[in-house]
PDB file of C-alpha atoms in Angstrom:
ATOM      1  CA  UNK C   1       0.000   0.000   0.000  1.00  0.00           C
ATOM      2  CA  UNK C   2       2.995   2.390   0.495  1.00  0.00           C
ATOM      3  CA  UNK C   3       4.015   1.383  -2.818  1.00  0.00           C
ATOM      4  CA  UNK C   4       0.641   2.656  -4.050  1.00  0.00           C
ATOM      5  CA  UNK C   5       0.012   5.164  -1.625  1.00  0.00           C
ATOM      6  CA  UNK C   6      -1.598   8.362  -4.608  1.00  0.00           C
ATOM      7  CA  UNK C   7      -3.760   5.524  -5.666  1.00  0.00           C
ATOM      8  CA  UNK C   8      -4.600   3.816  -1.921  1.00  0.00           C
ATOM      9  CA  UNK C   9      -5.782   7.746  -0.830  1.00  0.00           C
ATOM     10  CA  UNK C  10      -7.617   8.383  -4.121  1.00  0.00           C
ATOM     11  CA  UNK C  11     -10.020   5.037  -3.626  1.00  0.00           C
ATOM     12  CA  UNK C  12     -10.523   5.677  -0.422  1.00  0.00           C
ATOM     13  CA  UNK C  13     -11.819   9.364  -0.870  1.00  0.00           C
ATOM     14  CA  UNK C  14      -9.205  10.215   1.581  1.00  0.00           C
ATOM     15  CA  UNK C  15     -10.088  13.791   2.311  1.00  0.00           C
ATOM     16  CA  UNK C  16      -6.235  14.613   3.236  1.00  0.00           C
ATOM     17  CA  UNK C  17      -5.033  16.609  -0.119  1.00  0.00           C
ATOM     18  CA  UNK C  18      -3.017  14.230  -2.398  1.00  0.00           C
ATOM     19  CA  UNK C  19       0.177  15.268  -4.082  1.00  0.00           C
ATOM     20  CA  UNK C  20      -0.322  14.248  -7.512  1.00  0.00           C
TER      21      UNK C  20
ATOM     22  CA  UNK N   1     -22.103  12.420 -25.200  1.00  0.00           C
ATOM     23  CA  UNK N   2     -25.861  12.739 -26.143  1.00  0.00           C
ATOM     24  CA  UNK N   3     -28.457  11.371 -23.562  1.00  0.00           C
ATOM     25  CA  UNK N   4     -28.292   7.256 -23.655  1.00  0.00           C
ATOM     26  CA  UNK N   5     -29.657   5.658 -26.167  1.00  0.00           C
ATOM     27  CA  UNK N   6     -29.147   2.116 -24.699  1.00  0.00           C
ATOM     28  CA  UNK N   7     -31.803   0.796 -22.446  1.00  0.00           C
ATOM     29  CA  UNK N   8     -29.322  -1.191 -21.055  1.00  0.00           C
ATOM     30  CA  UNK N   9     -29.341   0.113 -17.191  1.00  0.00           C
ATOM     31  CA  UNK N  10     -25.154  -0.515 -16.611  1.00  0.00           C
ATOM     32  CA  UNK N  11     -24.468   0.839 -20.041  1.00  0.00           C
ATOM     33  CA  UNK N  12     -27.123   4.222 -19.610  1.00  0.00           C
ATOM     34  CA  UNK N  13     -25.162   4.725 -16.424  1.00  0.00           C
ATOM     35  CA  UNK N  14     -21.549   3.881 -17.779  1.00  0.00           C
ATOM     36  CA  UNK N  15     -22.602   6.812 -20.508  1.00  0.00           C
ATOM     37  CA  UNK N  16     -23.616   9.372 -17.502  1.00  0.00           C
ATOM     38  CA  UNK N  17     -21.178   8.677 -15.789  1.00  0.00           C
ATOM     39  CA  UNK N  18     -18.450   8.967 -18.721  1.00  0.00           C
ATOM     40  CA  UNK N  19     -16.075  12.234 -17.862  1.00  0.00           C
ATOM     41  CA  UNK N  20     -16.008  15.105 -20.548  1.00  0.00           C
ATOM     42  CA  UNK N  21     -13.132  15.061 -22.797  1.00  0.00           C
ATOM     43  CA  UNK N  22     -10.058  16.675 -21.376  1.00  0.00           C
ATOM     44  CA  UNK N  23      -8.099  19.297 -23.582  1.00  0.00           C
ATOM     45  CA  UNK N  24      -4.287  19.572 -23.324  1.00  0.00           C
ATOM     46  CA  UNK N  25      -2.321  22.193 -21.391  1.00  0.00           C
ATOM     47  CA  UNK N  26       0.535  23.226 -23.261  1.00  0.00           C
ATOM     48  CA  UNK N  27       3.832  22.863 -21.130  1.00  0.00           C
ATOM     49  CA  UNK N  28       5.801  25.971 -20.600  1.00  0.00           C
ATOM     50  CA  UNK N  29       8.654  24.882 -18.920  1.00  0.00           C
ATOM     51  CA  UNK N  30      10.715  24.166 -21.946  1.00  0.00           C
ATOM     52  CA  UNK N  31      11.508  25.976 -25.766  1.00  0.00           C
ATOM     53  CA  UNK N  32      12.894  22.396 -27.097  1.00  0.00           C
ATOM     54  CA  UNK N  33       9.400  21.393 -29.627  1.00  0.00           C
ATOM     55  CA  UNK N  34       9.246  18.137 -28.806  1.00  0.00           C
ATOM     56  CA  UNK N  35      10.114  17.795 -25.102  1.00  0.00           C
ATOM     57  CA  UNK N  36       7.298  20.065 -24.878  1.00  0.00           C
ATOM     58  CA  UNK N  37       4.655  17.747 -26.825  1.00  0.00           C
ATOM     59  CA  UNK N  38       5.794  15.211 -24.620  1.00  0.00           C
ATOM     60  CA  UNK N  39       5.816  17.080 -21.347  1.00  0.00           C
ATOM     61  CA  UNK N  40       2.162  18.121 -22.807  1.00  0.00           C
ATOM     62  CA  UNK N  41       0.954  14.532 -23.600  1.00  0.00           C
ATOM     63  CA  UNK N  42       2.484  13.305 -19.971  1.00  0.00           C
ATOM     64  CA  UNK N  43       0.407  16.232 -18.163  1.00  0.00           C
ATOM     65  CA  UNK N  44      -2.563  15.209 -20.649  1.00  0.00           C
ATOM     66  CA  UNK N  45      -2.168  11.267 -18.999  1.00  0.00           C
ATOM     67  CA  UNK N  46      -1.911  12.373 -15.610  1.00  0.00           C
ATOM     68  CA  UNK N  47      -4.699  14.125 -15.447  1.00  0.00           C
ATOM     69  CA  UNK N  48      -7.189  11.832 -17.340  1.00  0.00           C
ATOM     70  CA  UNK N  49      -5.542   8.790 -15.234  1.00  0.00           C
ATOM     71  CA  UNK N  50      -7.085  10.950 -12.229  1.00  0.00           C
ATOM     72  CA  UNK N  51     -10.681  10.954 -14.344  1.00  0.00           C
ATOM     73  CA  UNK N  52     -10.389   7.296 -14.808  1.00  0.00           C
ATOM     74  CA  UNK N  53      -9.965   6.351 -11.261  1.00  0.00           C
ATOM     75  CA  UNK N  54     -12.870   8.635  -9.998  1.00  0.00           C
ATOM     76  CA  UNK N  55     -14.676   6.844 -13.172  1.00  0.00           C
ATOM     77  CA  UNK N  56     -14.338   3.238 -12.165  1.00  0.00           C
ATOM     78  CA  UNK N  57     -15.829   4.346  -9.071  1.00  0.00           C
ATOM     79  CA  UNK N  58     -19.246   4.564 -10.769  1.00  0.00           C
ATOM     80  CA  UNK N  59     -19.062   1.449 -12.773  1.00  0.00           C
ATOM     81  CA  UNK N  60     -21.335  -0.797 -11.390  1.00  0.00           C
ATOM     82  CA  UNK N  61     -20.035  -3.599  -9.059  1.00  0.00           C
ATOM     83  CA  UNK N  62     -16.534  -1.973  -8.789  1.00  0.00           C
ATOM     84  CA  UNK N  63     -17.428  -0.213  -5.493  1.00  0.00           C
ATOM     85  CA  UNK N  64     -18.246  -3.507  -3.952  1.00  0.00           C
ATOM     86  CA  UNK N  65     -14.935  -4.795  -4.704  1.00  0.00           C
ATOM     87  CA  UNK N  66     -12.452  -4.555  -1.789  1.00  0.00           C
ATOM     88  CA  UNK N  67      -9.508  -2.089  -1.843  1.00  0.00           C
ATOM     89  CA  UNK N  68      -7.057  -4.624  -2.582  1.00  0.00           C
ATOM     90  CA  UNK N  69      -8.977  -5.871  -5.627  1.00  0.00           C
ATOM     91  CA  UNK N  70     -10.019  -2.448  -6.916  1.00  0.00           C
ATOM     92  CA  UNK N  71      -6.089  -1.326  -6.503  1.00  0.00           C
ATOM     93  CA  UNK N  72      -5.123  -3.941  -8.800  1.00  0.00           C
ATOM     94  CA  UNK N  73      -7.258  -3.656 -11.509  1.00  0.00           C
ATOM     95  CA  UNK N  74      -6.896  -0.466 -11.951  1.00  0.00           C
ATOM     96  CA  UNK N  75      -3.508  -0.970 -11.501  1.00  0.00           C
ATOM     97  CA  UNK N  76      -3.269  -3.497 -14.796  1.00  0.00           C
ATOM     98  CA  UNK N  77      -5.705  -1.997 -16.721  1.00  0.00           C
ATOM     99  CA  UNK N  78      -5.918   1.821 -16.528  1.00  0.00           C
ATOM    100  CA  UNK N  79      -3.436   2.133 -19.832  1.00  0.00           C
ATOM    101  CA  UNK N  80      -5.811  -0.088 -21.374  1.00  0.00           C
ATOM    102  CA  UNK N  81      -8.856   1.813 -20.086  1.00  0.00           C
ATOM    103  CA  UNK N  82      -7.180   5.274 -21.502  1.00  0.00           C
ATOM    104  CA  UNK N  83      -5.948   4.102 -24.955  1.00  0.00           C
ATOM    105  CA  UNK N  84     -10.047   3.274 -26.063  1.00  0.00           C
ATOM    106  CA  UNK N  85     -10.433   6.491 -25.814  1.00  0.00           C
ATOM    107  CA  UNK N  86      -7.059   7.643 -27.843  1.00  0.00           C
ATOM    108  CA  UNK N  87      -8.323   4.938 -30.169  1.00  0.00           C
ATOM    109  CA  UNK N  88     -11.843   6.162 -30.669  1.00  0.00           C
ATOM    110  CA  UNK N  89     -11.090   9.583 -31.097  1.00  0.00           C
ATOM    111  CA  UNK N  90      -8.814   8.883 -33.560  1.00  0.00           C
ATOM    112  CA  UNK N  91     -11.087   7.257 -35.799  1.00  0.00           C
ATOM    113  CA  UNK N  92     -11.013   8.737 -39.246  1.00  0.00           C
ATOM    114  CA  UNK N  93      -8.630  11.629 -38.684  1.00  0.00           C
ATOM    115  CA  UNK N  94      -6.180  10.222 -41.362  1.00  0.00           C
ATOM    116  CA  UNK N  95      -2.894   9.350 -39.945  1.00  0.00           C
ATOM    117  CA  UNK N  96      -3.283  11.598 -36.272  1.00  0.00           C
ATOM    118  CA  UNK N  97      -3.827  10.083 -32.993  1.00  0.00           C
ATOM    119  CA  UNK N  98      -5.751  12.337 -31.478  1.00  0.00           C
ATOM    120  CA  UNK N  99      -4.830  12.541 -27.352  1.00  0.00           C
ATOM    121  CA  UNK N 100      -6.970  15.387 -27.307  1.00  0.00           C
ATOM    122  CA  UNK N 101      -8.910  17.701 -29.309  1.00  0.00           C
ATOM    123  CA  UNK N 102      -5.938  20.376 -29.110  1.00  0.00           C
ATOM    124  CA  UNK N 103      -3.089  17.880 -28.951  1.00  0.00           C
ATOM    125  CA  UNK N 104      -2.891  15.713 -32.365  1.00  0.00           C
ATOM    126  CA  UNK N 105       0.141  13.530 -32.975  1.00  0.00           C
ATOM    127  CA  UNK N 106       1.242  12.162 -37.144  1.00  0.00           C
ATOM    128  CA  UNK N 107       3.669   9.748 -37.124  1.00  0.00           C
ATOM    129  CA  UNK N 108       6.470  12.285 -37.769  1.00  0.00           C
ATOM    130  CA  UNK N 109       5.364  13.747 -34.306  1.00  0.00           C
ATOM    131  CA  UNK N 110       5.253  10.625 -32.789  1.00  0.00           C
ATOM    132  CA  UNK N 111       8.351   9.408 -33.881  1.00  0.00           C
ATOM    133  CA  UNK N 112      10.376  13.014 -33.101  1.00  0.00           C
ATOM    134  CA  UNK N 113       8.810  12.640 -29.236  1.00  0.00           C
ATOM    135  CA  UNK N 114      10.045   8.798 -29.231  1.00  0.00           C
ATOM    136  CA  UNK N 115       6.749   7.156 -29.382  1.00  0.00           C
ATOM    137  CA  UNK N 116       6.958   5.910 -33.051  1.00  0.00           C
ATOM    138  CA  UNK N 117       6.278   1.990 -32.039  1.00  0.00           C
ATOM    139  CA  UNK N 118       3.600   3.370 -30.105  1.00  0.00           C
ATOM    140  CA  UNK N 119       1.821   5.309 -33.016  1.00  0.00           C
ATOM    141  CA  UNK N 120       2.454   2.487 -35.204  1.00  0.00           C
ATOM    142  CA  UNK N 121       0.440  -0.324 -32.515  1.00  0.00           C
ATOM    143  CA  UNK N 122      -2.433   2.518 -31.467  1.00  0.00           C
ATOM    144  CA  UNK N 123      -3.130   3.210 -35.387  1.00  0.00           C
ATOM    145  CA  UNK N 124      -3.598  -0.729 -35.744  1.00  0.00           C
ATOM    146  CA  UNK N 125      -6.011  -0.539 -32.986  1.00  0.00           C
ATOM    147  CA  UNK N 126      -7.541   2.765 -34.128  1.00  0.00           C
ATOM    148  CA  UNK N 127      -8.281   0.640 -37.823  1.00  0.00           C
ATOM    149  CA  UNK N 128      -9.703  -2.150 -35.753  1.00  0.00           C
ATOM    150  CA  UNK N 129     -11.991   0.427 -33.880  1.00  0.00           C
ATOM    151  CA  UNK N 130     -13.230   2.084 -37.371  1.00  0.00           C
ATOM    152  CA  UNK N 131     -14.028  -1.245 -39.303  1.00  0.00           C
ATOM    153  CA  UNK N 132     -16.394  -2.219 -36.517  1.00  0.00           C
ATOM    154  CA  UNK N 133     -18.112   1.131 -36.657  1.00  0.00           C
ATOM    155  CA  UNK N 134     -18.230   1.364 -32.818  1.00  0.00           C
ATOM    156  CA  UNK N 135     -21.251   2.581 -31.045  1.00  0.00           C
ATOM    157  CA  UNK N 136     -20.752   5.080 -28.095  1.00  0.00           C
ATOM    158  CA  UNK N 137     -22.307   2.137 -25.960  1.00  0.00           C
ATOM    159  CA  UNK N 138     -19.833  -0.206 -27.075  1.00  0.00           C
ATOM    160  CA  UNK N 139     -17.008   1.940 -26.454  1.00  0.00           C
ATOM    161  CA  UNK N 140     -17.678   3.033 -22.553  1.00  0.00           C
ATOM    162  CA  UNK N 141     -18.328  -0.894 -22.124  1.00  0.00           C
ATOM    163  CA  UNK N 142     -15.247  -1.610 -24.005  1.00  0.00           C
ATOM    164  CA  UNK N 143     -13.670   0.707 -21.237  1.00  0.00           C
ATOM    165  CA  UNK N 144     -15.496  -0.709 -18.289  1.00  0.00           C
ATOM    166  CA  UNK N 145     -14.397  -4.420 -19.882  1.00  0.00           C
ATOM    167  CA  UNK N 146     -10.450  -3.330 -19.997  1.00  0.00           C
ATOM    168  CA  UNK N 147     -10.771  -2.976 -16.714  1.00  0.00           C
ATOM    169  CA  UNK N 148     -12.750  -5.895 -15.369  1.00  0.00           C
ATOM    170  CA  UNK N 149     -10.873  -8.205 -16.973  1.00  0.00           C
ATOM    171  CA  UNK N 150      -7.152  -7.000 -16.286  1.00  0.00           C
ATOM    172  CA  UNK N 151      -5.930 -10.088 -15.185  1.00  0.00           C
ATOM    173  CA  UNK N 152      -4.523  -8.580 -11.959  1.00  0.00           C
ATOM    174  CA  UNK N 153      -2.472 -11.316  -9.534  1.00  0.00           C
ATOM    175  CA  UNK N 154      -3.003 -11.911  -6.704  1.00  0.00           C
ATOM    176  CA  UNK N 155      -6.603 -11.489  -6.767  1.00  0.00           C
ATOM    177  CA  UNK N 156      -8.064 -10.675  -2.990  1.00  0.00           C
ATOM    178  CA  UNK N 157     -11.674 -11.913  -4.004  1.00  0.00           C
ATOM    179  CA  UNK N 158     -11.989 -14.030  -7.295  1.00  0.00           C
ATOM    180  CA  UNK N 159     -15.612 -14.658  -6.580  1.00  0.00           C
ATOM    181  CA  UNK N 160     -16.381 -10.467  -6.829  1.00  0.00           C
ATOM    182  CA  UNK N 161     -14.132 -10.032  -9.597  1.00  0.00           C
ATOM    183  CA  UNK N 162     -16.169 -12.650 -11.531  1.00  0.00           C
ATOM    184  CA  UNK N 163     -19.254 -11.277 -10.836  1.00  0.00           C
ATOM    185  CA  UNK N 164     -17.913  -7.878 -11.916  1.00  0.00           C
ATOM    186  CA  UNK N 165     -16.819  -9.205 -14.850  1.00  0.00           C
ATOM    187  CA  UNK N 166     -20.063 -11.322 -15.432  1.00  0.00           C
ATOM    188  CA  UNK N 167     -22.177  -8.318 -15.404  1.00  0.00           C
ATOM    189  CA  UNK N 168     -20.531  -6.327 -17.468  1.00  0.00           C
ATOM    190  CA  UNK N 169     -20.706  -8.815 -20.423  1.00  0.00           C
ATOM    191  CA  UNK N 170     -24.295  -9.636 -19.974  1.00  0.00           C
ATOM    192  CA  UNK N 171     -24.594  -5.779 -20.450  1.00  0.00           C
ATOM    193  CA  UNK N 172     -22.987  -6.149 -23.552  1.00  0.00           C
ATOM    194  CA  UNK N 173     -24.305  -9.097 -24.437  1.00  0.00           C
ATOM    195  CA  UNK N 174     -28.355  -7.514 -23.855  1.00  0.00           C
ATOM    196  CA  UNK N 175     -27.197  -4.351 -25.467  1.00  0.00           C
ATOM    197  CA  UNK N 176     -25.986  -6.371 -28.783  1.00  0.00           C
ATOM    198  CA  UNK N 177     -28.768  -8.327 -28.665  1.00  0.00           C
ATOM    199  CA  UNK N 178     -31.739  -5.579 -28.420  1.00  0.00           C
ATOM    200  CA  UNK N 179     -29.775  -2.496 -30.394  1.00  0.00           C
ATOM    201  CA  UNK N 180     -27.811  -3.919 -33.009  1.00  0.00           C
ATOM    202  CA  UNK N 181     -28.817  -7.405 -33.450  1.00  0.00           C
ATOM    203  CA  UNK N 182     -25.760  -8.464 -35.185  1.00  0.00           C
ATOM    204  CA  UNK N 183     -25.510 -12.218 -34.359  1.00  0.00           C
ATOM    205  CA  UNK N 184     -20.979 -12.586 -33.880  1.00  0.00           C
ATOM    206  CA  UNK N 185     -21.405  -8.480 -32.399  1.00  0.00           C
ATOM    207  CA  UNK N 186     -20.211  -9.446 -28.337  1.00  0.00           C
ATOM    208  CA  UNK N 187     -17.963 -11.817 -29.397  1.00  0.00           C
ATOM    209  CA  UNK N 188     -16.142  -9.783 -31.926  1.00  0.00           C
ATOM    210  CA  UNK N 189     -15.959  -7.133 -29.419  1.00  0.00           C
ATOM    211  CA  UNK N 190     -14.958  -9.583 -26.867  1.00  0.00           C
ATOM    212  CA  UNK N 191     -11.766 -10.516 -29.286  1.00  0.00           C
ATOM    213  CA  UNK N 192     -10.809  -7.134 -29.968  1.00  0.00           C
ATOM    214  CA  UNK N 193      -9.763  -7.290 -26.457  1.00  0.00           C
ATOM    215  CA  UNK N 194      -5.800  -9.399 -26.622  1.00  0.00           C
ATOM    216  CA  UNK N 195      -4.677  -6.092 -28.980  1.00  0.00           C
ATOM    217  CA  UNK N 196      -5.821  -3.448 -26.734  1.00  0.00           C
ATOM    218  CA  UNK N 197      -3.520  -5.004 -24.022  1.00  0.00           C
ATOM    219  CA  UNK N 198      -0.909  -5.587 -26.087  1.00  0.00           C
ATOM    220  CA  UNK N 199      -1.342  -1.821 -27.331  1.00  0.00           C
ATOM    221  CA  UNK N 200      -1.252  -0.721 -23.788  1.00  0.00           C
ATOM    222  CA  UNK N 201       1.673  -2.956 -23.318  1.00  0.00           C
ATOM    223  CA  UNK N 202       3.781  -1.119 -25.538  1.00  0.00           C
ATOM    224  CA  UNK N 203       2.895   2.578 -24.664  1.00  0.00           C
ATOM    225  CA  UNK N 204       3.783   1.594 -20.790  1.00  0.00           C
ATOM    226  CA  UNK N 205       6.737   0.000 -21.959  1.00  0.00           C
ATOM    227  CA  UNK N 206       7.189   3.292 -23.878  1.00  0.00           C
ATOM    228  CA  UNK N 207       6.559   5.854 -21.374  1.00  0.00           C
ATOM    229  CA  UNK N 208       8.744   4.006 -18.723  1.00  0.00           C
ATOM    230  CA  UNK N 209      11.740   4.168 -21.398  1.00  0.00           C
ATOM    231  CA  UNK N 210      11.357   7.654 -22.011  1.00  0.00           C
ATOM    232  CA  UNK N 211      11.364   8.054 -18.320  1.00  0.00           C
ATOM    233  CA  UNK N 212      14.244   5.938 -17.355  1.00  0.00           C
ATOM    234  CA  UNK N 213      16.596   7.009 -20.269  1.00  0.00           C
ATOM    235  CA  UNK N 214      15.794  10.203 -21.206  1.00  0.00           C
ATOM    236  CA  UNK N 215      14.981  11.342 -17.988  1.00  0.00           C
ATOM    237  CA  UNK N 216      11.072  12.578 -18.628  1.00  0.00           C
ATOM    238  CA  UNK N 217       9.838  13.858 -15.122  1.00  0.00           C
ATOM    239  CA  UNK N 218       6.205  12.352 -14.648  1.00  0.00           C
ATOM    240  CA  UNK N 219       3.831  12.929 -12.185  1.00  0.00           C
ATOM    241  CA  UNK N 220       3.661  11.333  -9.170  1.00  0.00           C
ATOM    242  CA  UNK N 221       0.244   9.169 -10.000  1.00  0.00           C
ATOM    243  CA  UNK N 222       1.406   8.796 -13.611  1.00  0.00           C
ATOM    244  CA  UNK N 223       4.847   7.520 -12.576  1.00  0.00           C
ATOM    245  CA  UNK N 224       3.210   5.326  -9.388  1.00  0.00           C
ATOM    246  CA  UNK N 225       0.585   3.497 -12.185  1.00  0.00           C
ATOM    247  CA  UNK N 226       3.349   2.945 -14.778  1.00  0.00           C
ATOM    248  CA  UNK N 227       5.254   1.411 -12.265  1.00  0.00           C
ATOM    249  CA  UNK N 228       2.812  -0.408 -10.893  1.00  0.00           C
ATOM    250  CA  UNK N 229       2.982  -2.551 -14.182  1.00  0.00           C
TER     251      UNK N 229
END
């Protein structure tokens, strides 16, 4: 999941901003 | 995209749900041509990789996947997901792939910005696309089929995935039935499937080279799904 942590936040809604 | 024509419930939605077309931003960061139609084209991927993701949200069934199992299909088969579109667009525009309505590539193009195998594999698939005169319906399903069907290892849940799968091609399979009524029309679709991936195949293997050797900065999510695969 670290790995894939942009796509891990963006599946989960995560409402933390992601750096994209 | 008009209103749905399909009666097809998973297809009327797949077409609602399908995100406008994205237009390129030109990059400014460099005066060197074709650095800049690549930096462009990356941007252009990054950004509709973002559209896809929030996209597979809405197919139906993909939300009731688990995490693990939505991560790795998406994973496998965004490129694939991404390059129906490049495909369809670029249905008779002569020799362009079209990434976007303001960012058309020739081969010349393609083959200045290192992407000439590329060009060469998507106008194959592009042909493919025209001679079976594809309907809007069939393309959004083709889309929503890339990415059911991804072949993603380890699989978390088979059983989900399967269903997933399952009802996506009985979509398909109703749509062809009631709305074209061509007899072969699922199964050619179905078939058209093995060079999409191998399509995709070649533009990750592509945009991984152009990274690695010639030192193209990606985006983070663009850089994290390439190397994904």
């Amino acid at each position: 999941k670290e790995k894939h942590k942009i796509l891990h936040q963006l599946l989960q809604n995560s409402t933390s901003p992601v750096d994209l | 995209y008009t209103l749905p024509a399909s009666r097809n419930k998973v297809i009327s939605h797949l077409l609602l749900t399908e995100p406008s077309p994205l237009a390129a931003n030109q990059d400014e960061s460099t005066n060197d041509g074709s650095l800049k139609t690549l930096l462009t084209l990356c941007d252009l991927l990054n950004r509709e990789l973002l559209l896809l993701i929030g996209w597979a949200k809405h197919i139906p069934g993909f939300s009731g996947l688990s995490l693990v199992d939505q991560m790795s299909l998406l994973q496998s088969g965004w490129m694939e997901a991404l390059l129906v579109g490049v495909a369809w667009r670029s249905q008779r525009t002569g020799d362009e792939l079209v990434f976007a309505g303001n960012l058309r590539l020739d081969e010349a193009q393609c083959r200045a910005v290192g992407l000439a195998d590329l060009y060469v594999a998507l106008r194959h698939l592009t042909c493919k696309y025209q001679s079976m005169n594809l309907s809007q319906e069939e393309v959004v399903t083709l889309k929503a089929m890339a990415l059911a069907n991804s072949d993603a290892d380890p699989v978390d849940c088979a059983d989900s995935v399967q269903r997933f799968q399952d009802g996506l091609h009985e979509a398909l399979q109703e749509y062809e039935a009631t709305q074209r009524g061509e007899q072969h029309r699922a199964g050619r679709l179905l078939m058209s499937l093995p060079l999409l991936r191998q399509t995709a195949d070649r533009a990750v293997a592509a945009f991984l080279r152009l990274h690695r050797q010639r030192r193209i900065p990606l985006h983070k999510l663009l850089l994290e799904m390439l190397d994904a695969k």
